[in-house]
Short mmCIF file of C-alpha atoms and ligand atoms in Angstrom, two decimals:
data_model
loop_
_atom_site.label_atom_id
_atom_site.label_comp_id
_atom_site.label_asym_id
_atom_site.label_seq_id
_atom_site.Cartn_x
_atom_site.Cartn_y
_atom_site.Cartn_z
CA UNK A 27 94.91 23.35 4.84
CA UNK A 28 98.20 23.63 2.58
CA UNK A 29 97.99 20.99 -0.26
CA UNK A 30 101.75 19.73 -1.05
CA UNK A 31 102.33 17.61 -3.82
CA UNK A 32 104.07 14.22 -2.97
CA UNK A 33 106.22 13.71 -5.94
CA UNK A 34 109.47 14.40 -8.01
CA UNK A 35 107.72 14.41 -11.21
CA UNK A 36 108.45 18.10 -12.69
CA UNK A 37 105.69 17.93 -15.06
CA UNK A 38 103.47 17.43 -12.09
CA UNK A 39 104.66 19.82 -10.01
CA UNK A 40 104.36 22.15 -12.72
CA UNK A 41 100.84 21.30 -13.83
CA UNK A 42 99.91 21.49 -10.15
CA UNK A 43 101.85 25.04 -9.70
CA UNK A 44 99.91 25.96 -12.73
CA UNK A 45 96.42 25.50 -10.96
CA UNK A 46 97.47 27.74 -8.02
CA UNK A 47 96.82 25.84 -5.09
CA UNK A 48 99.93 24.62 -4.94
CA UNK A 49 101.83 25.24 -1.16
CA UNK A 50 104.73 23.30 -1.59
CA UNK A 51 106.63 19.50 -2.27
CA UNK A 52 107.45 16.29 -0.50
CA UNK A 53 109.81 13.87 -1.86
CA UNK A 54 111.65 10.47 -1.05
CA UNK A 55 114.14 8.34 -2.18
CA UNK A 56 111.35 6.57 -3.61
CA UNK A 57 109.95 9.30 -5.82
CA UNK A 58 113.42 10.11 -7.05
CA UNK A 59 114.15 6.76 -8.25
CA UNK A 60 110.74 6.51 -10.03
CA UNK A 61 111.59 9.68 -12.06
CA UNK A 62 115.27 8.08 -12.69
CA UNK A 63 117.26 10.86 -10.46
CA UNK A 64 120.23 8.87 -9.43
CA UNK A 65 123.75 10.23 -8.28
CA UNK A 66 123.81 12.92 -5.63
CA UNK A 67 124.78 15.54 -7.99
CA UNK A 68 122.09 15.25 -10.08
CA UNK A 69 119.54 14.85 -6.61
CA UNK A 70 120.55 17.86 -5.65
CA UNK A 71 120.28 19.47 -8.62
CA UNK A 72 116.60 17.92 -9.03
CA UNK A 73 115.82 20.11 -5.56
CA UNK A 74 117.03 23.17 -6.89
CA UNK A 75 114.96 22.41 -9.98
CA UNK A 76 111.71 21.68 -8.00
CA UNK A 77 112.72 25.02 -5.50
CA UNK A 78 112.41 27.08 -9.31
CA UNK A 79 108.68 25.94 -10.16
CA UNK A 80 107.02 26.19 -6.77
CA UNK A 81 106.63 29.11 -4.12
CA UNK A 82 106.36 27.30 -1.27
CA UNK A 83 108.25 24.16 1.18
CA UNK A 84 110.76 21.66 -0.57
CA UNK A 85 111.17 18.45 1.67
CA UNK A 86 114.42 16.76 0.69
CA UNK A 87 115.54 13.79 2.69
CA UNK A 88 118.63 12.51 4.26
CA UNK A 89 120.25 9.07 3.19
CA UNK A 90 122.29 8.89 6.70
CA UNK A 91 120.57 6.88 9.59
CA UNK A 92 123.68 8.11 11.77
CA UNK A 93 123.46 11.71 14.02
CA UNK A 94 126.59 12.73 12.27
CA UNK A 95 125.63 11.81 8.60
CA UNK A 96 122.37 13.43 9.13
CA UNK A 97 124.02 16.73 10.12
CA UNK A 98 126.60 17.02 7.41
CA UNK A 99 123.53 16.32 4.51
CA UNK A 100 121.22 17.90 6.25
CA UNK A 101 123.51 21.14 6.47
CA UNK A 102 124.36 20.51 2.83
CA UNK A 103 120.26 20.26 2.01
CA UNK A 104 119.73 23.41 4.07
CA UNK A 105 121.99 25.42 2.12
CA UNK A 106 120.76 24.58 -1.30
CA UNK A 107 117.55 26.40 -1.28
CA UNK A 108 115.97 28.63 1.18
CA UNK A 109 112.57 26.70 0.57
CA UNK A 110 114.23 23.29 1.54
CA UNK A 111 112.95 21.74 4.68
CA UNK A 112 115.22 18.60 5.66
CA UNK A 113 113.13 15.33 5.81
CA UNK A 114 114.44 13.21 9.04
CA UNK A 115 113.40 9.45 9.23
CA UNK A 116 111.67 9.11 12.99
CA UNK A 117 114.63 6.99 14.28
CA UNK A 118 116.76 7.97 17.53
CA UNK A 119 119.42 9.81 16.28
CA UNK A 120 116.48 11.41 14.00
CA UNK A 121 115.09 12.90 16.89
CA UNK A 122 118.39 14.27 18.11
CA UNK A 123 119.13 15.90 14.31
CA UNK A 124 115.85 17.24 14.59
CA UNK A 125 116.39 18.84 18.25
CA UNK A 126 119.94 19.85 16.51
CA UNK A 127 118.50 21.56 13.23
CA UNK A 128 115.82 23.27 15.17
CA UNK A 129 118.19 24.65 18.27
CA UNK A 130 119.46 26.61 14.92
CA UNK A 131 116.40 27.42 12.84
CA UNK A 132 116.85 24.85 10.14
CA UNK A 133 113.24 23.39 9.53
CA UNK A 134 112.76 19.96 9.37
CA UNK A 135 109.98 17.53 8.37
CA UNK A 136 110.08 14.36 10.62
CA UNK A 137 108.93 11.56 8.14
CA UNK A 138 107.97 7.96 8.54
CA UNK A 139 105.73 8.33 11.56
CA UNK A 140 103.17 5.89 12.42
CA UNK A 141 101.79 6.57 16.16
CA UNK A 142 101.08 9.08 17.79
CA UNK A 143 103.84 8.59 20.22
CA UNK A 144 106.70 9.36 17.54
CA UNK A 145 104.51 12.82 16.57
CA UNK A 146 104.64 13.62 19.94
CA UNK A 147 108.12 12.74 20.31
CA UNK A 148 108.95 14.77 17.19
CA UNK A 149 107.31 18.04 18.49
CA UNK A 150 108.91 17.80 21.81
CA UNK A 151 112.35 17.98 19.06
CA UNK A 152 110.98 20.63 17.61
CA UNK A 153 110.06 19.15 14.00
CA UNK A 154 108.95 22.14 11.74
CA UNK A 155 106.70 18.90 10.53
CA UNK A 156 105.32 15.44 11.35
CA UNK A 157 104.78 13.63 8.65
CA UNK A 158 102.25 10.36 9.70
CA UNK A 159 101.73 7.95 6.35
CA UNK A 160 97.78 7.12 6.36
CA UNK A 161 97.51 4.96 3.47
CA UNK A 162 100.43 2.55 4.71
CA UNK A 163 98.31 2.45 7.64
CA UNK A 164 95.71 1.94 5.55
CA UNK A 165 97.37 -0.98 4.03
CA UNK A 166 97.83 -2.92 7.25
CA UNK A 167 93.91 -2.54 8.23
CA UNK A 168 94.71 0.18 10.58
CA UNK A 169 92.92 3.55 10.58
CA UNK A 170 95.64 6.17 9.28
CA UNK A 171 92.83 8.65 9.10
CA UNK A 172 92.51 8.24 13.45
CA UNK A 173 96.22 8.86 13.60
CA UNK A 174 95.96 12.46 12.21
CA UNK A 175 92.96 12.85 14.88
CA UNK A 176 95.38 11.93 17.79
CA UNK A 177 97.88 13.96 16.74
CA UNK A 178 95.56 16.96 16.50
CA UNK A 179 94.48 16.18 20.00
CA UNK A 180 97.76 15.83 21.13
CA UNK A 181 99.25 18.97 19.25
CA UNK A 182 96.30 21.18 21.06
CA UNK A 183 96.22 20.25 24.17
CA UNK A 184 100.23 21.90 24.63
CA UNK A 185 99.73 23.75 22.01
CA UNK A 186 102.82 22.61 19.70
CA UNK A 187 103.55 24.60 16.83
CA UNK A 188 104.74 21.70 14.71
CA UNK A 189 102.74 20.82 11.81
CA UNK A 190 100.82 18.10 10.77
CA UNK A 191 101.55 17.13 6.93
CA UNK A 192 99.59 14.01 6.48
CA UNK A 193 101.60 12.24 4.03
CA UNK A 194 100.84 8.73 2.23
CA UNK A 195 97.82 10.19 1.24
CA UNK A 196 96.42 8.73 -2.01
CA UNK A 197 93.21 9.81 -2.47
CA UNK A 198 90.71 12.99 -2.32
CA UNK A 199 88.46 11.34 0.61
CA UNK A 200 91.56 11.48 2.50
CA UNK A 201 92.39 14.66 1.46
CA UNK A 202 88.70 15.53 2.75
CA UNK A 203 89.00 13.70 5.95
CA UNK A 204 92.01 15.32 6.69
CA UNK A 205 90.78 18.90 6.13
CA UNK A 206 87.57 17.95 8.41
CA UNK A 207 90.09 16.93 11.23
CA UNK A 208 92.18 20.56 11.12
CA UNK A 209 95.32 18.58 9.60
CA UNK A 210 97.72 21.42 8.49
CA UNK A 211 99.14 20.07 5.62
CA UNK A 212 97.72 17.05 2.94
CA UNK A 213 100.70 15.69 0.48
CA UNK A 214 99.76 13.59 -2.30
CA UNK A 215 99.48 12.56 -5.97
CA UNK A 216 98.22 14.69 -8.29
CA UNK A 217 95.22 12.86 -9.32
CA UNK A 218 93.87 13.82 -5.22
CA UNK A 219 93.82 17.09 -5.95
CA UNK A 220 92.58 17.05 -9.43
CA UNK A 221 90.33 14.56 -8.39
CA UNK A 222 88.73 17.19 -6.09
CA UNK A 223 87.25 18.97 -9.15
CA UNK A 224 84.94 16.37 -10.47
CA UNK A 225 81.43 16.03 -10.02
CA UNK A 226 78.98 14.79 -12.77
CA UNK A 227 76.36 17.24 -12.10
CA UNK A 228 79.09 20.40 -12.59
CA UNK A 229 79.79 18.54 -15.75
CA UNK A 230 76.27 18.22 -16.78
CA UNK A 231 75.07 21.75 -15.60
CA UNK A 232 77.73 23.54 -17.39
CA UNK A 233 76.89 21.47 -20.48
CA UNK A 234 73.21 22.89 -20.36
CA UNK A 235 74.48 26.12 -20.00
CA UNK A 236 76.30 26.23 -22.97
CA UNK A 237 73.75 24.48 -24.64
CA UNK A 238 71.08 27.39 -23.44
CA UNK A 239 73.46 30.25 -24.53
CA UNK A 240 74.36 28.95 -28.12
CA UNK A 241 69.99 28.72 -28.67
CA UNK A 242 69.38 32.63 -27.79
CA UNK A 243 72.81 33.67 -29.66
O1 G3P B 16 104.70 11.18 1.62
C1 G3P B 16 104.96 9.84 1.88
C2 G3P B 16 104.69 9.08 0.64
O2 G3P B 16 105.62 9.35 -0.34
C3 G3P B 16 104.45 7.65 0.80
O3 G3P B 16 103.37 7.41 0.01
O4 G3P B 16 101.86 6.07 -1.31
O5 G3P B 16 104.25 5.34 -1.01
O6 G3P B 16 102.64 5.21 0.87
P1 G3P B 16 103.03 5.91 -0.38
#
């Protein structure tokens, strides 16, 4: 499973570049704002940034709701980086810019989906990516985790080649869950993938260890 990192922080991204697991970035208006990146200069200039620290897949998404407005930033997105990947909101004329980008091999990452009917309707398009948001499922007392498993099902049984990036994630038992399904892609803070190192009895053991060497030496 690729592990993305679902933020515009570049301290983050760095710190999880640093640990080498890192396969690539998602980011949103949102995450922008929270790190103060305002003005479209300096947004695109943020994505080139984030391109420069990581190896791998740069989401950037589109302000435009409109087929036309998606195309022309979309385009402009595209040609920024070679590791961009447009992010397309799962809205009609979405799923015509995303038939549109992929007719000529521009990859795209289909984001806000919440059923499995929009994944499927996003891999009939041709989405590079399908990004379904567990934890705001989550939030409304509805499984996000059973989403992913539909869309797996769904993906496998016509064998689509767009990914699954299950996005929204927040913490490392959905980062687990999500491996155990086959998801192909987990993007989240960086505390869930830090948080996958801890466990009180590495902490202890490695304590004795140490503890054992420094006797005999
Ligand atoms: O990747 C989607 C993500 O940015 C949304 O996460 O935690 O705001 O639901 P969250």
């Amino acid at each position: 499973m690729k592990f993305f990192i679902d933020t515009a922080n570049l301290e983050q991204i760095k710190e999880a570049q640093d640990l080498g697991v890192l396969d690539g970035v998602t980011t949103n208006p949102s995450l922008m704002a929270k790190e103060g990146i305002t003005g479209r200069n300096n947004i695109l200039k943020h994505y080139v940034d984030i391109c420069n620290i990581v190896d791998g897949d740069v989401s950037a998404e589109v302000i435009a709701t409109d087929f036309e407005g998606m195309i022309k930033e979309g385009e402009e997105l595209a040609d920024l980086h070679e590791q961009i990947v447009v992010k397309i909101p799962m809205i009609k004329d979405g799923v015509k810019a995303i038939k549109y980008f992929a007719d000529r091999d521009i990859r795209t990452n289909c984001t806000l989906v919440f059923s499995a009917g929009q994944a499927l309707l996003a891999a009939k398009a041709g989405a590079t990516y399908v990004s379904p948001f567990i934890g705001r499922l989550d939030d409304i007392s509805t499984d996000g985790l059973n989403l992913i498993a539909e869309i797996r099902l769904i993906y496998d049984n016509y064998g689509f080649e767009t990914q699954i990036l299950a996005a929204s994630v927040r913490h490392t038992m959905h980062v687990l869950e999500c491996a155990k399904i086959g998801s192909d892609v987990m993007t989240g803070p960086l505390s869930s993938i830090e948080g996958l190192l801890k466990h009180p009895l590495t902490d202890i053991g490695l304590e004795k260890f140490l503890a054992d060497y420094k006797k005999g030496n």
